[in-house]
Short mmCIF file of C-alpha atoms and ligand atoms in Angstrom, two decimals:
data_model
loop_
_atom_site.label_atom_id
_atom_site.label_comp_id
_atom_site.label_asym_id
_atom_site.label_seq_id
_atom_site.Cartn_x
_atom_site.Cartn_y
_atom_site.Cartn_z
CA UNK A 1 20.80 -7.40 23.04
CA UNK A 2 17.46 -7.67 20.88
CA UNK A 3 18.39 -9.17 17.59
CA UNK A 4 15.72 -10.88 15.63
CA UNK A 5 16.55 -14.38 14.09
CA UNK A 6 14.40 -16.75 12.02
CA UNK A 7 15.10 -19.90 10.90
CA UNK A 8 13.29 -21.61 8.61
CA UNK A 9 10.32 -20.17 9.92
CA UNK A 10 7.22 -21.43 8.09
CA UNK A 11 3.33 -20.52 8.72
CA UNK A 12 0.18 -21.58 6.80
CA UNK A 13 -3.21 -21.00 7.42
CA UNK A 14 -5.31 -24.33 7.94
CA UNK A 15 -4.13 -26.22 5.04
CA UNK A 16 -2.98 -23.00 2.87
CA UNK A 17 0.94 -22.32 2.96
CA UNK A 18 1.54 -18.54 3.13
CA UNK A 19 5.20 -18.52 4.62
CA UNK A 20 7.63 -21.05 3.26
CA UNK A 21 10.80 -21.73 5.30
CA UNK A 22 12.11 -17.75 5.65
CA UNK A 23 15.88 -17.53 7.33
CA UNK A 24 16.73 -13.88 8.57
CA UNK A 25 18.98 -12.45 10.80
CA UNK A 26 18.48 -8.87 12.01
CA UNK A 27 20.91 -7.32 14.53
CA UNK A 28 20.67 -5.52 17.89
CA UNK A 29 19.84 -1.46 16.54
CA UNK A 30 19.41 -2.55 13.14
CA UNK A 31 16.67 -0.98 10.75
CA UNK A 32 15.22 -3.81 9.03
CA UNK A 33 12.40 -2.49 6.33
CA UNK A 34 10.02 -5.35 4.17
CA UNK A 35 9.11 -5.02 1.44
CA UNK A 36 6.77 -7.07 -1.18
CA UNK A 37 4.18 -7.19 -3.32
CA UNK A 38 0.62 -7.40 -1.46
CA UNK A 39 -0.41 -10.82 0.23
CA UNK A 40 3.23 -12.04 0.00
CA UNK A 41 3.69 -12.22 3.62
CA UNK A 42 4.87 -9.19 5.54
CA UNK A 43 2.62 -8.64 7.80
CA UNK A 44 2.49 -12.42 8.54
CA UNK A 45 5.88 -12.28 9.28
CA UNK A 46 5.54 -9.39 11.76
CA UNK A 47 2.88 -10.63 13.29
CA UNK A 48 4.64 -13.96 13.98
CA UNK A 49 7.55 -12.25 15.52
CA UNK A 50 4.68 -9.99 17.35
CA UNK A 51 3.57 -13.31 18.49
CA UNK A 52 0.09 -12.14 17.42
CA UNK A 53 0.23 -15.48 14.84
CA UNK A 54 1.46 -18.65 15.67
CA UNK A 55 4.70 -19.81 14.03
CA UNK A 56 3.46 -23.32 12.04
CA UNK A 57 7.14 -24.72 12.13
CA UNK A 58 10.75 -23.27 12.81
CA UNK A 59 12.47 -21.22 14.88
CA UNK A 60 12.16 -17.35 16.05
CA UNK A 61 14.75 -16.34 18.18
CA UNK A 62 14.59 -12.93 20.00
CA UNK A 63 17.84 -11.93 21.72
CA UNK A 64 19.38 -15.15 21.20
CA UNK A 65 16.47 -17.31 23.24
CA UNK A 66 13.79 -18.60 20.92
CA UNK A 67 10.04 -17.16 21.39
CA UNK A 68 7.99 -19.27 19.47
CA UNK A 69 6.18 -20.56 22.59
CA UNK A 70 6.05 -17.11 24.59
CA UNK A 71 3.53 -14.90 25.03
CA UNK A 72 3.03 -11.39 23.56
CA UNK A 73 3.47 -9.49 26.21
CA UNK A 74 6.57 -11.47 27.15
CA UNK A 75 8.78 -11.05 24.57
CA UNK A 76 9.74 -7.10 24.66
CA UNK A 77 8.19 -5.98 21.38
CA UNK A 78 5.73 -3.42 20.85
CA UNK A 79 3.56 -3.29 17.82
CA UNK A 80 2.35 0.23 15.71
CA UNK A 81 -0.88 -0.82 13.70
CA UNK A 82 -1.49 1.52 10.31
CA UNK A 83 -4.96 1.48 12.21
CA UNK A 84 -3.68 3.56 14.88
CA UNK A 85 -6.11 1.33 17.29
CA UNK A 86 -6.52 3.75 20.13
CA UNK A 87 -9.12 4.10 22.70
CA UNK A 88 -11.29 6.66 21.51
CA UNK A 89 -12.88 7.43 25.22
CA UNK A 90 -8.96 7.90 26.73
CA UNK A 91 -6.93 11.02 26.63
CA UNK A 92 -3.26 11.26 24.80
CA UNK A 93 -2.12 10.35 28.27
CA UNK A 94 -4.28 7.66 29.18
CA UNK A 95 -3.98 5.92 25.74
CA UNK A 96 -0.47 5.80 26.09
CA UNK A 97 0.24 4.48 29.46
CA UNK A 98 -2.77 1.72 29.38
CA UNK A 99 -0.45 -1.08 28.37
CA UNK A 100 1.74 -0.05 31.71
CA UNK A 101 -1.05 0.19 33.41
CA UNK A 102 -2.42 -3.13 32.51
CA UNK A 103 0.62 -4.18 33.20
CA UNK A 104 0.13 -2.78 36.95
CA UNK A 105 3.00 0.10 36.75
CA UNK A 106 3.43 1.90 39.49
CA UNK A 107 1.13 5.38 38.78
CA UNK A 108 4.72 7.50 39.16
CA UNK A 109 6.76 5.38 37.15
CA UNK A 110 3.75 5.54 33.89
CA UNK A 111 3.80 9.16 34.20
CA UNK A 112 7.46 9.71 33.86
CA UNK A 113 7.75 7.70 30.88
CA UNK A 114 4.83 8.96 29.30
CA UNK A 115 6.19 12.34 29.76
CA UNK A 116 9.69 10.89 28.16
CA UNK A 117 7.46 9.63 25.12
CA UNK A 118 5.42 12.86 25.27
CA UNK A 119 8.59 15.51 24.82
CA UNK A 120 10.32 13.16 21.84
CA UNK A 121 7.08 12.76 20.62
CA UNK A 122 6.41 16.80 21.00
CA UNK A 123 2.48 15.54 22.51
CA UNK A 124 3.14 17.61 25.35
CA UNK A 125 0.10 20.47 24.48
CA UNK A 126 -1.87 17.56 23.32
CA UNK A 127 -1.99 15.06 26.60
CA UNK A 128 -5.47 15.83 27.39
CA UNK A 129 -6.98 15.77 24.26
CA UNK A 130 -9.27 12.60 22.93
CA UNK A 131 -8.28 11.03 19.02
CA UNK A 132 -11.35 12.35 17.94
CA UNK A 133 -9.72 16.00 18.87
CA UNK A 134 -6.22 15.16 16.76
CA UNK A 135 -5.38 15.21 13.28
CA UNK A 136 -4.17 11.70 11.36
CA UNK A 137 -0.56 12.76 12.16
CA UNK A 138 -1.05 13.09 15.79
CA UNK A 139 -2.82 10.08 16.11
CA UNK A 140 -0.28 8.49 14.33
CA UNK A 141 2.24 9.59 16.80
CA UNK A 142 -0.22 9.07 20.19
CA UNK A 143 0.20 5.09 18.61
CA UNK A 144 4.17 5.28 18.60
CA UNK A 145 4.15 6.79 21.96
CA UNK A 146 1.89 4.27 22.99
CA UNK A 147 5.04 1.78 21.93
CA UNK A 148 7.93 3.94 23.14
CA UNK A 149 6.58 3.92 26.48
CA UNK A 150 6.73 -0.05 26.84
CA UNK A 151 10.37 0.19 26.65
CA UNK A 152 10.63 -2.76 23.57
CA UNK A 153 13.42 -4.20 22.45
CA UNK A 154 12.15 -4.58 19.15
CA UNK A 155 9.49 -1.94 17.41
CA UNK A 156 7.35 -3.33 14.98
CA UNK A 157 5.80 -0.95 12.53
CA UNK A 158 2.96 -2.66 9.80
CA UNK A 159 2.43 -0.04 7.39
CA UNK A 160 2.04 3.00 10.14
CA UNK A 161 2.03 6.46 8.15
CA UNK A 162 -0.05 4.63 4.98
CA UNK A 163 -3.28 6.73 6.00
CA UNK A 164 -1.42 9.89 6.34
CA UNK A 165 -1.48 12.51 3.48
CA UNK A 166 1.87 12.68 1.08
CA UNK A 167 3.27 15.65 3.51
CA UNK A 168 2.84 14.38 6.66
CA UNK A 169 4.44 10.86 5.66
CA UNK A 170 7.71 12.75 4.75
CA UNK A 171 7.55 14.62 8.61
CA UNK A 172 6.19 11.51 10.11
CA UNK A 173 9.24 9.64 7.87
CA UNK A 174 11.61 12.03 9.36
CA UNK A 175 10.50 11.18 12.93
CA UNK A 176 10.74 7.74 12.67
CA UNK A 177 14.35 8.11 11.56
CA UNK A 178 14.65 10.62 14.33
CA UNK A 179 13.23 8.02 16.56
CA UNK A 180 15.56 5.32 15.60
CA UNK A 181 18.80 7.59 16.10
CA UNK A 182 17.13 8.63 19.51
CA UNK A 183 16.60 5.07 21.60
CA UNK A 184 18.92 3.08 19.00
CA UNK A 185 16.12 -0.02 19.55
CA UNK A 186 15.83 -3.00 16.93
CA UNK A 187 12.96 -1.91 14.73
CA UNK A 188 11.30 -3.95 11.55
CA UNK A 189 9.22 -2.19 9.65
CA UNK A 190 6.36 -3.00 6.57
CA UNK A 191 5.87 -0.60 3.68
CA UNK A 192 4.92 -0.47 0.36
CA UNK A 193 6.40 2.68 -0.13
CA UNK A 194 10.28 2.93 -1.97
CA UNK A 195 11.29 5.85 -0.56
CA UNK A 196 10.45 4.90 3.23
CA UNK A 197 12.06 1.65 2.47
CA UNK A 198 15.42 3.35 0.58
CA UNK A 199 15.48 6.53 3.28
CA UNK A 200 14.93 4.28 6.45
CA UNK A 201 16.25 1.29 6.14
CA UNK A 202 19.83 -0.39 6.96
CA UNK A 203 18.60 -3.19 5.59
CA UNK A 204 15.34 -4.44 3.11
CA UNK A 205 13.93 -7.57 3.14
CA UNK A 206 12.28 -8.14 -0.20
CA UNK A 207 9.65 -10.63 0.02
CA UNK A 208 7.83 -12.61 -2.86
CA UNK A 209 4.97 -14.99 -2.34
CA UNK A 210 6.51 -16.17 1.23
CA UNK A 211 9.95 -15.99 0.57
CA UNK A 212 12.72 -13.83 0.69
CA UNK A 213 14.01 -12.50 -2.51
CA UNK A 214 17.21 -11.27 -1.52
CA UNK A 215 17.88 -9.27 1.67
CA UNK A 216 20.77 -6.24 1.97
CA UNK A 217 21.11 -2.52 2.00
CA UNK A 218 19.39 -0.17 0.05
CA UNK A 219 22.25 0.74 -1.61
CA UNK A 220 23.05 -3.16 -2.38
CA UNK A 221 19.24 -4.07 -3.54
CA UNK A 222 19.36 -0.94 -6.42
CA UNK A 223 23.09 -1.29 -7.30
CA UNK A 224 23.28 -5.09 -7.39
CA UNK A 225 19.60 -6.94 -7.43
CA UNK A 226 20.05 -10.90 -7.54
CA UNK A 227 17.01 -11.62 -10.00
CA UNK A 228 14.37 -9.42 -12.07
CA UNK A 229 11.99 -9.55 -9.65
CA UNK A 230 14.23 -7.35 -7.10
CA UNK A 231 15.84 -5.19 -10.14
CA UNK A 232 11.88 -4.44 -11.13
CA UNK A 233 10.76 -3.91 -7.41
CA UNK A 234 13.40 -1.77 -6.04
CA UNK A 235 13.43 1.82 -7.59
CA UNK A 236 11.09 3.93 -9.22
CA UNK A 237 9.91 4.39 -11.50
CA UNK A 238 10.93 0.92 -12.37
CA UNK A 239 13.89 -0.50 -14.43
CA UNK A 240 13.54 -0.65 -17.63
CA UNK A 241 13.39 -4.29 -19.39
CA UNK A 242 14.46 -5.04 -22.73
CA UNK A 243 14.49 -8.87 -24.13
CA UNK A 244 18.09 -9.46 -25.83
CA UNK A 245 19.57 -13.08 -26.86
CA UNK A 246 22.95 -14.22 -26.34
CA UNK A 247 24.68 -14.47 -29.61
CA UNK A 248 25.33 -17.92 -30.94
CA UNK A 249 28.69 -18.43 -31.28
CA UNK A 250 29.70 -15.85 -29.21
CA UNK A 251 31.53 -16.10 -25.59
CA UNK A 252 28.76 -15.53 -23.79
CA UNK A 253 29.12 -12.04 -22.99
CA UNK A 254 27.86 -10.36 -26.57
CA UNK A 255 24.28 -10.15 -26.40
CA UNK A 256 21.86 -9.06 -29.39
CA UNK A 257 19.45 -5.85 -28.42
CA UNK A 258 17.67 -4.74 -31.01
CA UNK A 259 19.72 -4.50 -33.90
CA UNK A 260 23.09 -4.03 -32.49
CA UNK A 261 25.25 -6.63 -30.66
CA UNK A 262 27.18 -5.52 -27.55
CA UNK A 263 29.70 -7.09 -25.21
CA UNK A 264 28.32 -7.23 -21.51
CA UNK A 265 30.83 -6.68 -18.88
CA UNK A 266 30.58 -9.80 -17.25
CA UNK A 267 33.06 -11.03 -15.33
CA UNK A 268 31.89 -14.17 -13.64
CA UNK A 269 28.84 -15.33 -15.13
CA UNK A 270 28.34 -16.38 -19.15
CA UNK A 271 25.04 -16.64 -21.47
CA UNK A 272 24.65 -19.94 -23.00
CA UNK A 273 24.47 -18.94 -27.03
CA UNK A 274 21.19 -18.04 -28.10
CA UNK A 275 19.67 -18.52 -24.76
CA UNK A 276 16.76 -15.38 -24.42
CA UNK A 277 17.95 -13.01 -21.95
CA UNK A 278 16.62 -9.70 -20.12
CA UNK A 279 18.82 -6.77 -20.22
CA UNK A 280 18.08 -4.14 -17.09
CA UNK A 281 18.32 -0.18 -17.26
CA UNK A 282 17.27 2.28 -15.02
CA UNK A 283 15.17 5.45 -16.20
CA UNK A 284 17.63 7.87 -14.73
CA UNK A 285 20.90 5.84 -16.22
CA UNK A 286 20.05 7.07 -19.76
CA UNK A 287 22.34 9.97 -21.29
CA UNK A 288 24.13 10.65 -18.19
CA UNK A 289 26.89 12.35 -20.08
CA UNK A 290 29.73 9.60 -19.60
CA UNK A 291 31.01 6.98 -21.69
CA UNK A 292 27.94 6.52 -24.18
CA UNK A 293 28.35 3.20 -25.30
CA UNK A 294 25.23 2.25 -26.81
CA UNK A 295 22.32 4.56 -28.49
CA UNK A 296 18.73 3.40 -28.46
CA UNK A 297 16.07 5.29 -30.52
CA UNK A 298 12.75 5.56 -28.35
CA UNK A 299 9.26 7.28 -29.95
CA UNK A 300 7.49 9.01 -27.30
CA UNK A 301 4.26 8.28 -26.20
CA UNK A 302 3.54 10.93 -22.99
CA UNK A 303 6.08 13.07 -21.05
CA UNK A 304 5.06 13.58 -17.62
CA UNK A 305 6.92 17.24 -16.37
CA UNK A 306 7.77 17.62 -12.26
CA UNK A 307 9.10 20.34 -12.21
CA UNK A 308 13.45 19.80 -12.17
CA UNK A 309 12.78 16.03 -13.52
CA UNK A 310 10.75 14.66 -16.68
CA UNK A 311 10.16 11.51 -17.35
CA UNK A 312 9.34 9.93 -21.12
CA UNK A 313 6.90 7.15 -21.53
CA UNK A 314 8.20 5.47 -24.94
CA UNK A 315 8.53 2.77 -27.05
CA UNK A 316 11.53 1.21 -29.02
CA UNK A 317 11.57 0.29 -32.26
CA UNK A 318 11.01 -3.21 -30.97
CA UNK A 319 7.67 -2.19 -29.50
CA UNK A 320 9.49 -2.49 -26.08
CA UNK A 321 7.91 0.13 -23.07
CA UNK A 322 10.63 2.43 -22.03
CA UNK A 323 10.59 4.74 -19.01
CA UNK A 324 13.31 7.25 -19.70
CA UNK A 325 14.39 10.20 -16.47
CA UNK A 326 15.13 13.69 -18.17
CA UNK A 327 16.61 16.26 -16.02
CA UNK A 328 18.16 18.65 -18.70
CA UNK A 329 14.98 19.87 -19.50
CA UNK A 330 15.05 19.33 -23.27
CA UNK A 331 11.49 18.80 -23.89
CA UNK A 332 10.17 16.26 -26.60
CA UNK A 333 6.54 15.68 -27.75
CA UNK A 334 4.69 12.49 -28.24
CA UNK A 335 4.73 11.23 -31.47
CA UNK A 336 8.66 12.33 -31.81
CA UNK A 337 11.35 9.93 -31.97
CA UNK A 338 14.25 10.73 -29.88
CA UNK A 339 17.58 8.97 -28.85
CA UNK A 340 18.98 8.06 -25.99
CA UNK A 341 22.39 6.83 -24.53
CA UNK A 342 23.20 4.49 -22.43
CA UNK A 343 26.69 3.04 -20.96
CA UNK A 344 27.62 -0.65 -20.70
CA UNK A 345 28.20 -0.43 -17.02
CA UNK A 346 24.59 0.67 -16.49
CA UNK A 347 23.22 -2.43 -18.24
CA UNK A 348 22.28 -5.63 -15.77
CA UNK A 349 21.60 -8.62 -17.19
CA UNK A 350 20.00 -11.60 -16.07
CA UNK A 351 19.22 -15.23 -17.83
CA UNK A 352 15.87 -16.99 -18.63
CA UNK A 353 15.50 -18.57 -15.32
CA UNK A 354 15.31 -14.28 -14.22
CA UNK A 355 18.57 -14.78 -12.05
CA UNK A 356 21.35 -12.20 -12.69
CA UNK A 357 24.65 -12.62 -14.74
CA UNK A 358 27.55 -10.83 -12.85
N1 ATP B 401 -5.89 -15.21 9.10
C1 ATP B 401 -5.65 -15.63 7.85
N2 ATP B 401 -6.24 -16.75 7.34
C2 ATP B 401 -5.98 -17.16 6.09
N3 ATP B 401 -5.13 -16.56 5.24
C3 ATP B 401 -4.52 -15.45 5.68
C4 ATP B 401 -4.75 -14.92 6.99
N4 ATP B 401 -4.00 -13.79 7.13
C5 ATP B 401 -3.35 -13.65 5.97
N5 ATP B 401 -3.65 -14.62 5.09
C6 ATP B 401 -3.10 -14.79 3.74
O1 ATP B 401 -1.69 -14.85 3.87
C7 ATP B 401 -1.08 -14.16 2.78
C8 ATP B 401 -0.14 -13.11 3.33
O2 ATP B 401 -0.89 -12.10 3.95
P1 ATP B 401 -0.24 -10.81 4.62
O3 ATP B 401 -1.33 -10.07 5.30
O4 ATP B 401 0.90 -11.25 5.44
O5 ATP B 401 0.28 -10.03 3.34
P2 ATP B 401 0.99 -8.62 3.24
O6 ATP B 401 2.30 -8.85 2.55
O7 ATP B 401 1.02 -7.96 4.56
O8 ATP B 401 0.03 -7.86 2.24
P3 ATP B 401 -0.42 -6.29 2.22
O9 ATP B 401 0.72 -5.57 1.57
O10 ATP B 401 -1.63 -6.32 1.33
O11 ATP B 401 -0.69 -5.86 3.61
C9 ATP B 401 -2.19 -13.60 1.93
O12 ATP B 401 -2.39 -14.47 0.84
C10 ATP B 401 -3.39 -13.62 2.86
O13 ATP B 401 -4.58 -13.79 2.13
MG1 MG B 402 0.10 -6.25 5.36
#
């Protein structure tokens, strides 16, 4: 079993902090994607369970026995760098079976599993080709198979299809997910990119500044974020963010936004009166054609047209930036003022402090 646990796992670099105290448990077969804003730690983190940084203080457990003192090699992981890193003097073949070889493989045995690697990785015509011969995709894939063939318990991926063009990171995207269903191994991955983190993920770890922001499934993280921070990072184009104060002498649920009041549907949390709050909405949760409980008038700045979906750039009357998904194709121009619907249900709302009010 190859499940990944870290407690209070901490690193800093000579006297700087960069990882404070993360706890995470990943199970055996799990997909477990990071995500962050840059310099907040990802690759840190992967590298530490790589074993390719030091952990400064707590524990890193790999398949129930902690790691933090074994080497590299030892622990059954195998790394895929966004630099591909391959030997640019060795073939397909010899690239891929150097760690086994290193690793003093029988000759028979490296073959047959860099054939295996080869035929999932469809490198087959390719074997006796240099990099310098193979487009980015192919490289891309000569540095998974490179992985695959080590047998890990754990894949590590830091950022691998970020040099590839926009259509070859949806096939390479594809093959990864492939790749997961195939072997069924642990495998933590780093992107920046939302829909590799929403599409491959069972679970995303959002990260902020060396800690973890909240951890769960896609579905949980865009449905259900625990602060602003996750509600802004998760999704895109962004949620929308409009300030609102909790009406004094209310119960804690109505909420002033812009010039109406409305009743939040809270059902655990309450505002204190008059605190300042943030009110949440997505662009594509406007005028979905259900229960329209609340209009908001937005002046439009630019419309941007894709084709089945447009999205309006816009301000309320409140000078507040709106982002605002179309997919009925009713146009509207900038400069025109145009209305929009939104129901309660949609709304999340979170307090001062930026945690959310269920
Ligand atoms: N060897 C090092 N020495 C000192 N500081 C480092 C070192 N490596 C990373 N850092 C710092 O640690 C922090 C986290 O870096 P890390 O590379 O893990 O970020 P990241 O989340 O992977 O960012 P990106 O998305 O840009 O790749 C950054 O502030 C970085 O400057
Ligand atoms: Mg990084």
């Amino acid at each position: 079993m190859a499940s990944v646990e870290l407690s209070r796992v901490a690193k800093t670099f000579g006297p700087v902090p960069v990882i404070h105290g993360v706890d995470l448990s990943i199970e055996h077969g799990e997909f477990t994607v990071f995500v962050g804003p840059s310099g907040c730690g990802k690759s840190t983190l992967l590298r530490m369970i790589a074993g390719l940084e030091e952990v400064s203080s707590g524990d890193l457990k790999i398949g129930g026995e902690r790691v933090n003192d074994v080497e590299p090699s030892e622990r059954g992981v195998a790394m895929v760098f966004q630099s591909y890193a391959l030997y640019p003097h060795m073939t397909v073949a010899e690239n891929m079976g150097f760690g086994l070889r290193m690793t003093g493989t029988p000759r028979a045995e490296i073959e047959t599993r860099v054939n295996a690697a080869a035929e999932i990785l469809q490198l087959g015509a390719l074997m006796k080709r240099k990099p310098s011969q193979l487009s980015g995709g192919q490289r891309q894939r000569v540095a998974i198979g490179r992985a695959i063939v080590r047998n890990p318990k754990v894949f590590l991926f830091d950022e691998p299809l970020s040099n590839l063009d926009a259509e070859l990171r949806v096939a390479m995207r594809v093959e990864i997910a492939k790749l997961h269903q195939e072997l069924g191994n642990t495998m933590i991955y780093v992107t920046h990119d939302q829909t590799e983190a929403m599409t491959l993920a069972d679970k995303i770890v959002v990260l902020r500044a060396g800690k973890v922001e909240q951890v769960g499934s896609p579905m949980t993280l865009y449905d259900d974020p625990d602060n602003v921070f996750v509600a802004g990072f998760i999704g895109s184009p962004k949620m929308n963010f409009l300030a609102a104060t909790a009406v004094e002498g209310g119960d804690g649920r109505q909420v002033r936004l812009g010039d109406t009041v409305v009743s939040l549907p809270l059902v655990r949390d309450r505002a204190v009166p008059g605190a300042a709050l943030t009110i949440g909405i997505r662009p594509e949760h406007f005028d979905r054609g259900r229960a329209a409980d609340l209009r908001l008038p937005v002046t439009v700045d630019v419309v941007e047209h894709l084709g089945g979906t447009n999205y309006i750039y816009g301000r309320t009357p409140g000078g507040e930036s709106v982002v605002v998904e179309k997919r009925d194709g009713v146009m509207a121009r900038p400069g025109e003022r145009v209305e929009v619907s939104f129901a309660l249900d949609d709304l999340r709302a979170f307090g001062g402090d930026g945690l959310r009010l269920r």
